[in-house]
Short mmCIF file of C-alpha atoms in Angstrom, two decimals:
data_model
loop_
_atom_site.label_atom_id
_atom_site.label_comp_id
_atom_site.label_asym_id
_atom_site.label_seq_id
_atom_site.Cartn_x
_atom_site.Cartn_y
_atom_site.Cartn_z
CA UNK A 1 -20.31 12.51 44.50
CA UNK A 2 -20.18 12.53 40.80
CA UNK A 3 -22.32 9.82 39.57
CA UNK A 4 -20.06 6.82 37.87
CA UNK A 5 -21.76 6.81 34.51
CA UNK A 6 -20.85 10.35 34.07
CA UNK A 7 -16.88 9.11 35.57
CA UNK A 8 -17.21 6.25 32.68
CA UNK A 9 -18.17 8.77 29.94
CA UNK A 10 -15.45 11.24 30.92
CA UNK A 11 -12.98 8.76 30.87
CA UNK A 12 -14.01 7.39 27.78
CA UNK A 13 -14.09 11.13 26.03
CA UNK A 14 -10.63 11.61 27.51
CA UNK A 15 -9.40 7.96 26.26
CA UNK A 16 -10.57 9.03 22.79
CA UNK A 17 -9.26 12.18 22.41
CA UNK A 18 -6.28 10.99 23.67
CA UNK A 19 -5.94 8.59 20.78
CA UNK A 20 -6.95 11.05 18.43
CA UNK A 21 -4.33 13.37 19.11
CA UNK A 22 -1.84 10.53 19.04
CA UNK A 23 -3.22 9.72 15.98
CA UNK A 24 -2.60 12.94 14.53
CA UNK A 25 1.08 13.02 15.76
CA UNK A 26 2.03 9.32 15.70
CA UNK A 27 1.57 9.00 12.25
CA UNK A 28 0.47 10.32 8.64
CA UNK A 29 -2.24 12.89 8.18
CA UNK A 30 -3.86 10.44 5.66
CA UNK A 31 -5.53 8.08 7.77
CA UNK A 32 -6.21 5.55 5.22
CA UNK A 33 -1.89 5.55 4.92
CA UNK A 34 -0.98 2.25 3.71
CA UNK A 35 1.37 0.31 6.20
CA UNK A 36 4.19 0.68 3.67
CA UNK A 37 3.78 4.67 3.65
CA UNK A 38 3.35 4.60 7.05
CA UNK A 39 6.53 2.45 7.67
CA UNK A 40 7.84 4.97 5.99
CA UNK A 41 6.41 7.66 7.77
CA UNK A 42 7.55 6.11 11.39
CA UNK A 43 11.19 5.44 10.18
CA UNK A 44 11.78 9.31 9.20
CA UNK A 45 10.58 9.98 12.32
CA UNK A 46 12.87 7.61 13.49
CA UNK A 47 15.74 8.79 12.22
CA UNK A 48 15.17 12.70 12.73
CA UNK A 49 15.16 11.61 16.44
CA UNK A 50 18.36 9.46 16.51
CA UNK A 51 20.28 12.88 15.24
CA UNK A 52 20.85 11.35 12.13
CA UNK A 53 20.14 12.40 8.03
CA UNK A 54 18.88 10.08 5.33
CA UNK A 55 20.87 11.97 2.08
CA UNK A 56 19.41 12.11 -1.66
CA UNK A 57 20.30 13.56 -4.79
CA UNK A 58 17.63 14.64 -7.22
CA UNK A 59 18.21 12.22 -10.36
CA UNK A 60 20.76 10.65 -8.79
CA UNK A 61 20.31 7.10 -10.61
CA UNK A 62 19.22 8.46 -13.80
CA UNK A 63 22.42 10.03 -15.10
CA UNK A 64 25.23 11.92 -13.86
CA UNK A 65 28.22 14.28 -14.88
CA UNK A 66 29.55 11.68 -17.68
CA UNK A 67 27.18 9.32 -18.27
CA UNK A 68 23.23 8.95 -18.55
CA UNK A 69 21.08 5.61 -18.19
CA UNK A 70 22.99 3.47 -17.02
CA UNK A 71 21.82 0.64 -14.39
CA UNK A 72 23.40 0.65 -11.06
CA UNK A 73 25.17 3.77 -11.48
CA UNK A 74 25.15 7.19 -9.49
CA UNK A 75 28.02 9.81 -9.04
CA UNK A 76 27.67 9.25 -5.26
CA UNK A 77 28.38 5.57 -5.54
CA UNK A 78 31.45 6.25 -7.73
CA UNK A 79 33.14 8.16 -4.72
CA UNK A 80 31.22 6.45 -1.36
CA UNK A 81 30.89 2.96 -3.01
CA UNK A 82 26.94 3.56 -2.31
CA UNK A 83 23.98 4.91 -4.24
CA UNK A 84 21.98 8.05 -1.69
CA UNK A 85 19.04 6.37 0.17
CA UNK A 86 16.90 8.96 -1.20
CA UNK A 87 16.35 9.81 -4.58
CA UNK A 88 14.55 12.76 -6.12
CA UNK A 89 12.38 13.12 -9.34
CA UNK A 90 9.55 15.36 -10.73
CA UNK A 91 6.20 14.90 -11.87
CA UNK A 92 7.11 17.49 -14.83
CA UNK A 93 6.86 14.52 -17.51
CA UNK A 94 3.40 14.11 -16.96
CA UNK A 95 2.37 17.23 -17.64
CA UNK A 96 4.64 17.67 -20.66
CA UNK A 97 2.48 19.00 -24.03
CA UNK A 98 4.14 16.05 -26.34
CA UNK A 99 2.21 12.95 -25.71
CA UNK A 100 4.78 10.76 -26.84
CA UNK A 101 7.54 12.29 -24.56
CA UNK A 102 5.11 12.55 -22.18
CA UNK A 103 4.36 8.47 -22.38
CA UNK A 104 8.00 7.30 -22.67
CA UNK A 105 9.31 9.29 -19.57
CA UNK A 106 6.23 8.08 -17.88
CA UNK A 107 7.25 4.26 -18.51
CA UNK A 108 11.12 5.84 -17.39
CA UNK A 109 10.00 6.94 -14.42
CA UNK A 110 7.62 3.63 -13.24
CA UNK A 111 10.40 1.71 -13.90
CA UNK A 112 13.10 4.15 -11.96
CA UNK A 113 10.53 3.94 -9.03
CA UNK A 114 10.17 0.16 -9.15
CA UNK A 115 13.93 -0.13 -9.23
CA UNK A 116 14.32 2.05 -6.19
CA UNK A 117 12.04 0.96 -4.04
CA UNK A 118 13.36 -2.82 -4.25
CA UNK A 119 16.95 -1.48 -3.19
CA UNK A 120 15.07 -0.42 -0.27
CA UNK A 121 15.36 2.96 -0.90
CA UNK A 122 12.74 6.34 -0.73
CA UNK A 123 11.29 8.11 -3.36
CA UNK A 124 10.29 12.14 -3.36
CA UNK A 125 8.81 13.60 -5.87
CA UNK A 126 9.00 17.10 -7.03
CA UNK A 127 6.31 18.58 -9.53
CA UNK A 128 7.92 21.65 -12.37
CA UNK A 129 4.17 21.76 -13.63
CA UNK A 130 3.27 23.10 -16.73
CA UNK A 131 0.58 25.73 -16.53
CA UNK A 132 -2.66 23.76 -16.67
CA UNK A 133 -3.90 27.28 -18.13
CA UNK A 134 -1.99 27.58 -21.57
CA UNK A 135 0.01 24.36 -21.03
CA UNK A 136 3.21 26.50 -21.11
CA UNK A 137 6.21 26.66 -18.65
CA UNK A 138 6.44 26.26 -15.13
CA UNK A 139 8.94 29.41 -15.45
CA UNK A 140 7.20 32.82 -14.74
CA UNK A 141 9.53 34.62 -17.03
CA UNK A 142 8.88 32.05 -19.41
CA UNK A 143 5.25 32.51 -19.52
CA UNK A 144 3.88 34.74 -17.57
CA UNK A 145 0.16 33.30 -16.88
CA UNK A 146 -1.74 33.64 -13.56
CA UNK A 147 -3.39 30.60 -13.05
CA UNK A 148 -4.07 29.42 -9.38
CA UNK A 149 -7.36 31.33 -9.36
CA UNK A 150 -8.31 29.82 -12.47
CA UNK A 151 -7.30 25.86 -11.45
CA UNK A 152 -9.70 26.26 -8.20
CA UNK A 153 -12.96 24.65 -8.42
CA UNK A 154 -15.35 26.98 -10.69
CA UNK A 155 -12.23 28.12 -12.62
CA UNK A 156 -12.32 28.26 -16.49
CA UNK A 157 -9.30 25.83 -16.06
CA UNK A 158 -9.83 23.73 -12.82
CA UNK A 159 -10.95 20.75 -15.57
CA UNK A 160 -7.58 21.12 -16.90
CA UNK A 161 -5.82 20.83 -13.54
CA UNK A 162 -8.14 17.73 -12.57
CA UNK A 163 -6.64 16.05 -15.91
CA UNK A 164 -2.82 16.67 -14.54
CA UNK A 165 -3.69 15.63 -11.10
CA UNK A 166 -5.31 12.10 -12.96
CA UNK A 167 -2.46 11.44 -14.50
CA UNK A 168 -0.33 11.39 -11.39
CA UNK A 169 -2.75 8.91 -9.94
CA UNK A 170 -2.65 6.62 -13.31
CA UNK A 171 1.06 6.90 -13.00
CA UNK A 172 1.03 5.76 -8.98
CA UNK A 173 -1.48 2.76 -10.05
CA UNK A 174 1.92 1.85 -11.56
CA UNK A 175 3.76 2.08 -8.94
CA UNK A 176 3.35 -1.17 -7.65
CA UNK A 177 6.07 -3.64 -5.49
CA UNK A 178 6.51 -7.32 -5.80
CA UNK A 179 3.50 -7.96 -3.83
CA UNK A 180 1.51 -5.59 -5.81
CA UNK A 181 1.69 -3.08 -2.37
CA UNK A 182 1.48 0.24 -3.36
CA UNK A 183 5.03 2.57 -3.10
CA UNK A 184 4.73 4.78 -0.63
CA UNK A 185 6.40 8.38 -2.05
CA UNK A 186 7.22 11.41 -0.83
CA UNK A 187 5.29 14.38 -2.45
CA UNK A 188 6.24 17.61 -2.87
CA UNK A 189 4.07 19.98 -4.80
CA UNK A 190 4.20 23.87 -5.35
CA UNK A 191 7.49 24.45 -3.61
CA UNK A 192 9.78 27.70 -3.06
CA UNK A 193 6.39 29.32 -3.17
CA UNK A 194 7.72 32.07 -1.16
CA UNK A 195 9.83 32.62 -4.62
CA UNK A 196 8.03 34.43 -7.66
CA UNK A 197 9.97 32.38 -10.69
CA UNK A 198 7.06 29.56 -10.62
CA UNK A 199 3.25 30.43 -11.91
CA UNK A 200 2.50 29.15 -8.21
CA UNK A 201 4.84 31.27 -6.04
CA UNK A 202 4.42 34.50 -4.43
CA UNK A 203 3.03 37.56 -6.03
CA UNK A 204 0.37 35.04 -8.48
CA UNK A 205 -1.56 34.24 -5.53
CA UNK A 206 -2.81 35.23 -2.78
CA UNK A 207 -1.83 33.10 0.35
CA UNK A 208 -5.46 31.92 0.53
CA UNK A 209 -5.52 31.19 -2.74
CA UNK A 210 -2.53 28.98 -2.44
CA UNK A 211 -3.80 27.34 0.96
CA UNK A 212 -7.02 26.34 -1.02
CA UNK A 213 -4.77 25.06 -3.78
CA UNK A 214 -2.69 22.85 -1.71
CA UNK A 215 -5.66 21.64 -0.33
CA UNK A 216 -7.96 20.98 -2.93
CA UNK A 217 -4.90 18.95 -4.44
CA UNK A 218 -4.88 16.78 -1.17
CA UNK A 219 -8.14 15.73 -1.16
CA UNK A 220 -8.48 15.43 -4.91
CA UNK A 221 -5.98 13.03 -4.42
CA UNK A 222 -6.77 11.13 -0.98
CA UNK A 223 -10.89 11.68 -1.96
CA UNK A 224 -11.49 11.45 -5.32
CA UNK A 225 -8.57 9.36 -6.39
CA UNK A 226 -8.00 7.24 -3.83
CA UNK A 227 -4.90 7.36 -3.55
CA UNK A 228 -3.07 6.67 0.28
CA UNK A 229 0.54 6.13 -0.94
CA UNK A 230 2.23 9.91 -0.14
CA UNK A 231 3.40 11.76 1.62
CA UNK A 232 3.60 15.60 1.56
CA UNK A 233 5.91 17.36 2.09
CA UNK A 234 5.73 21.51 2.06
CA UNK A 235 9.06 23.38 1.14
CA UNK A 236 9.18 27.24 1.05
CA UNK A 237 12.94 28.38 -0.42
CA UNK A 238 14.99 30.29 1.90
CA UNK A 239 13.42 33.80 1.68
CA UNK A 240 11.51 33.59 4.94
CA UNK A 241 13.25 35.52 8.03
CA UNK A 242 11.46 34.49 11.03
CA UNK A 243 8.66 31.61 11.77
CA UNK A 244 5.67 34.05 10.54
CA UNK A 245 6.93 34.31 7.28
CA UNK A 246 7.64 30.78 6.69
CA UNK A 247 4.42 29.84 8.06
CA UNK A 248 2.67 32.74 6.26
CA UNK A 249 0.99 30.00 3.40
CA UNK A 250 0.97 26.80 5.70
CA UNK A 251 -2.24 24.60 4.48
CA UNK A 252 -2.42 23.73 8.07
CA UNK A 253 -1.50 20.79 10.46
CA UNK A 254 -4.14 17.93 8.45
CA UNK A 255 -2.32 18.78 5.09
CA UNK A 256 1.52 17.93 5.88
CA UNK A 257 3.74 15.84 6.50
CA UNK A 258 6.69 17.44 6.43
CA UNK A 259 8.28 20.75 6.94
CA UNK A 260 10.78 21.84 4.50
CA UNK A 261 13.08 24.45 3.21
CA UNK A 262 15.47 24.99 -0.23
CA UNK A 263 18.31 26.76 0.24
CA UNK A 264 21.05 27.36 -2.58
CA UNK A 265 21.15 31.06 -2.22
CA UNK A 266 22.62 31.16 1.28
CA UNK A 267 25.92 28.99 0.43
CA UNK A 268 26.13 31.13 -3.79
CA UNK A 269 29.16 32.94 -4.02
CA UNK A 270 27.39 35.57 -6.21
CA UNK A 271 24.22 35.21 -3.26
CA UNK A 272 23.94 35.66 0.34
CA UNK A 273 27.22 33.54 1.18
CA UNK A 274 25.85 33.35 4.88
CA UNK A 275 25.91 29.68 6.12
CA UNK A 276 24.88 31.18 9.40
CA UNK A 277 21.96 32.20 7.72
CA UNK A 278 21.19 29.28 6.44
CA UNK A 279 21.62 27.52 9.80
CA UNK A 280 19.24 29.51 11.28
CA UNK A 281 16.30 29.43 8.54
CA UNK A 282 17.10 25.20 9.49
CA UNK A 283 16.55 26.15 13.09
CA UNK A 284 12.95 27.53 12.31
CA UNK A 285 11.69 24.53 9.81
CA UNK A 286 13.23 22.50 12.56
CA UNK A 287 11.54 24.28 16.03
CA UNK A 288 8.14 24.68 13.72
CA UNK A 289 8.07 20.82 13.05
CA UNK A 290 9.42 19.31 16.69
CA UNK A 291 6.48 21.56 17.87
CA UNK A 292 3.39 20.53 15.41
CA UNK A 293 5.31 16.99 15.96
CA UNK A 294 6.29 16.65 11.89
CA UNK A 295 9.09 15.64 9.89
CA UNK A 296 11.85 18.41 9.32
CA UNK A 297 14.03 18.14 5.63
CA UNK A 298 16.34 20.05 3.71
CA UNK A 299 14.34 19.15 0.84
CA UNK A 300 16.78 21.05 -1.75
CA UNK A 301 20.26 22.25 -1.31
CA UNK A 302 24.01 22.25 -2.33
CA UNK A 303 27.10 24.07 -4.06
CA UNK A 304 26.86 24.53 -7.57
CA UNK A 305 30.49 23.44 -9.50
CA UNK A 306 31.48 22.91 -5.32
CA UNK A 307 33.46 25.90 -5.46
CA UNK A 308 35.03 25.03 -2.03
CA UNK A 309 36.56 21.55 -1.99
CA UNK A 310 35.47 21.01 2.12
CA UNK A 311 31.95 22.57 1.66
CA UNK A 312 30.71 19.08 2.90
CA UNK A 313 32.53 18.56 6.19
CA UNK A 314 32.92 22.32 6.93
CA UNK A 315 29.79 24.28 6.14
CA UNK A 316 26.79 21.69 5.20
CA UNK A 317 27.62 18.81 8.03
CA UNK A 318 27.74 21.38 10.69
CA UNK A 319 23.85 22.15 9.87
CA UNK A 320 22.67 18.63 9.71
CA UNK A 321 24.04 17.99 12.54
CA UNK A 322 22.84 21.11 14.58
CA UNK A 323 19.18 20.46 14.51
CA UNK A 324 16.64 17.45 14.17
CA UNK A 325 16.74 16.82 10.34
CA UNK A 326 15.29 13.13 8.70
CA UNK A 327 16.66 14.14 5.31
CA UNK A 328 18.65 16.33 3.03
CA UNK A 329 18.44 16.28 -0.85
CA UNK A 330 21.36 17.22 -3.14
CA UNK A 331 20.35 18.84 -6.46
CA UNK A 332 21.32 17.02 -9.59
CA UNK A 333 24.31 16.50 -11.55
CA UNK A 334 23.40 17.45 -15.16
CA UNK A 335 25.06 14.85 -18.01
CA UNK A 336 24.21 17.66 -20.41
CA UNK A 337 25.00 21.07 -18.49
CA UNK A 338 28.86 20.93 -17.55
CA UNK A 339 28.91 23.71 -15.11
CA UNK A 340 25.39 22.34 -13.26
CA UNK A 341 26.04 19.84 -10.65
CA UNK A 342 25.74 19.49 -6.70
CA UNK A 343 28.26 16.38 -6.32
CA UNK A 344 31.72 15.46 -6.55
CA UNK A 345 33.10 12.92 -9.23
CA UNK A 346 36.15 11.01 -8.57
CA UNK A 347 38.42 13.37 -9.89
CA UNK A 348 36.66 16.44 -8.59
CA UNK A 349 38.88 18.25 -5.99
CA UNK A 350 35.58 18.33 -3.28
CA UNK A 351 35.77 14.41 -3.78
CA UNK A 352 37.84 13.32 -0.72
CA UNK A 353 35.70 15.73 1.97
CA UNK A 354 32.62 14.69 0.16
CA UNK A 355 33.34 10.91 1.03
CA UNK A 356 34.25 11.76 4.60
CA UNK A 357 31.13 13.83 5.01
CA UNK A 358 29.44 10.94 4.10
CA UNK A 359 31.33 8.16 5.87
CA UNK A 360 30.29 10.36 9.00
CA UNK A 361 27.91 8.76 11.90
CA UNK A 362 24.98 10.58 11.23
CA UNK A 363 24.76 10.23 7.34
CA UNK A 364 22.62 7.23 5.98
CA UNK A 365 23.46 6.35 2.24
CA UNK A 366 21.14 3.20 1.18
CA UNK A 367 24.05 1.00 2.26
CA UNK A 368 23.53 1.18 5.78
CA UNK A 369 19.87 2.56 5.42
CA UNK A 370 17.68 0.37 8.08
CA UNK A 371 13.80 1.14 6.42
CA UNK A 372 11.65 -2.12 6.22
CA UNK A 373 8.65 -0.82 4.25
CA UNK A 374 6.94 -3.60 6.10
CA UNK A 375 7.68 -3.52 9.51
CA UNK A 376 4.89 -1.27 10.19
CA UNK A 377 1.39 -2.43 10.37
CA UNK A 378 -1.51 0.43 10.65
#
């Protein structure tokens, strides 16, 4: 007969590892989460398991097709009476050369945040970094400068990185509610790195390389800056083929959040033009985050100019709606770019199937979004 200290002990060991594995898929991989992000965290979850998608729009509140700063205003509102429930913006301000640019968009952007997150709504952020090497373009045909070796610790310009990565914390310390809680955002550095137009993507790196990146860049932030507010999210484009591929730079299970994937080359005319395609690329983000027990996203997507005036209802809803999704983001709809935009205005002929795609069951706009950054304790 086993003796019943040894029973006790085993029990306990199983007790604890059982609550460290539900730990690890109950909740954030920052344990330190505030309750707001992991409110946050919970209701994504939430919603990816009810069949239904959150939509955003990067920029969506900051201007649109005709207009630009004004409050209260988004192109999806003007044709669904309601602003998305997620809206997208990018760290690329921060890192701008031109200190005063650089200062004013920062104030923009606290502000944008602030306003957002008191409608109730979520925030993701993007990150166009300028090369921390040269402090040139994010754009590798723009400037054409290795530099993820270089930004690793012991790299001639790893103190240059550390300064970018500081300024993202100084600009969360701003990010503060009503209560002076912390605003939980969703994070989303280095993406389409399986593309080679960014200094970080494919071909500039090697895929340990980038793996060290990504993680160095989570625990500078969690570790050194303190900061338990995100997120992250990790979002290849669409070149991948089969679950290898996409998985092929993965930082690993304790360094996301969620599992993404942009896609605008599947649905180009002048591209692949194979929704099926696209479907299927979903289907692996999807099957690869149901099984490490993580958020799936659409974290980029859309129609440039919306070519086809049902693209909503007949080729994007039948995706969403085909595998466990929390969100999909819209790209922007440039006030200064005519033929650059992802949604319908008013008069736009995509207009009327773009408001029944969105008056459909399993689309959440910020009117009838349910998330109570507060409901969740830790």
């Amino acid at each position: 007969m086993m003796n019943t200290n040894v029973v006790f002990y085993l029990v306990l060991v199983a007790m604890l590892l059982n609550y460290s594995l539900s730990a690890q898929t109950n909740g954030p991989i920052d344990r330190m989460a505030t309750s707001e992000t992991v409110a946050l965290y919970k209701y994504l979850k939430s919603v990816q398991s009810q069949g239904k998608v959150l939509l955003g729009q990067q920029d969506a509140l900051c201007y649109g097709r005709h207009w630009k700063g004004e409050p209260d205003r988004s192109d999806i509102k003007e044709v669904t009476g309601s602003h998305p429930v997620l809206l997208g913006l990018d760290f690329q301000p921060l890192t701008h050369e031109d200190k005063a640019y650089r200062e004013s968009e920062t104030k923009r952007l606290v502000n944008v945040v602030k306003d957002m997150y008191r409608r109730g709504g979520i925030i993701t952020f993007s990150w166009h970094m300028s090369n921390p090497v040269n402090g040139g373009s994010y754009e590798w045909k723009n400037n054409p400068q290795l530099a993820v070796s270089e930004i690793l610790p012991g790299g001639r310009s790893n103190a240059a990185y550390q300064s970018y990565l500081r300024r993202i914390g100084a600009f969360l310390a701003q990010c503060k509610g009503s209560k002076g809680e912390a605003i939980p955002i969703i994070f989303r550095p280095f993406h389409e790195l399986d593309g080679d137009w960014f200094w970080w993507g494919k071909g500039h790196a090697t895929p340990a390389e980038f793996i060290h990146l990504w993680r160095y860049t989570v625990n500078y932030l969690r570790q050194d800056l303190g900061i338990h507010q995100l997120l992250f999210a990790f979002s290849p484009d669409c070149k991948f083929r089969d679950r290898t591929e996409y998985l092929a730079q993965f930082p690993g299970d304790d360094y996301v959040d969620i599992l993404g994937m942009d896609n605008y080359w599947d649905f180009r005319p002048d591209g692949a033009n194979d929704p099926a395609a696209a479907a299927f690329k979903m289907g692996i983000v999807s099957a690869i985050a149901q099984e490490k027990s993580k958020i799936a996203a659409l974290t980029e997507t859309g129609l440039e100019l919306i070519t086809d005036p049902n693209w909503f209802t007949q080729i994007l809803q039948p995706i969403l709606a085909k595998w466990p999704l929390a969100y999909c983001m819209l790209w922007r709809n440039a006030d200064d770019i005519p033929t650059h935009y992802y949604v319908p205005t008013k008069d736009h002929p995509a207009a009327a199937d773009f408001k029944k795609f969105c008056q459909s069951a399993n689309i959440i706009l910020l009117n009838n979004n349910k998330l109570i950054y507060n409901a969740a304790a830790k």
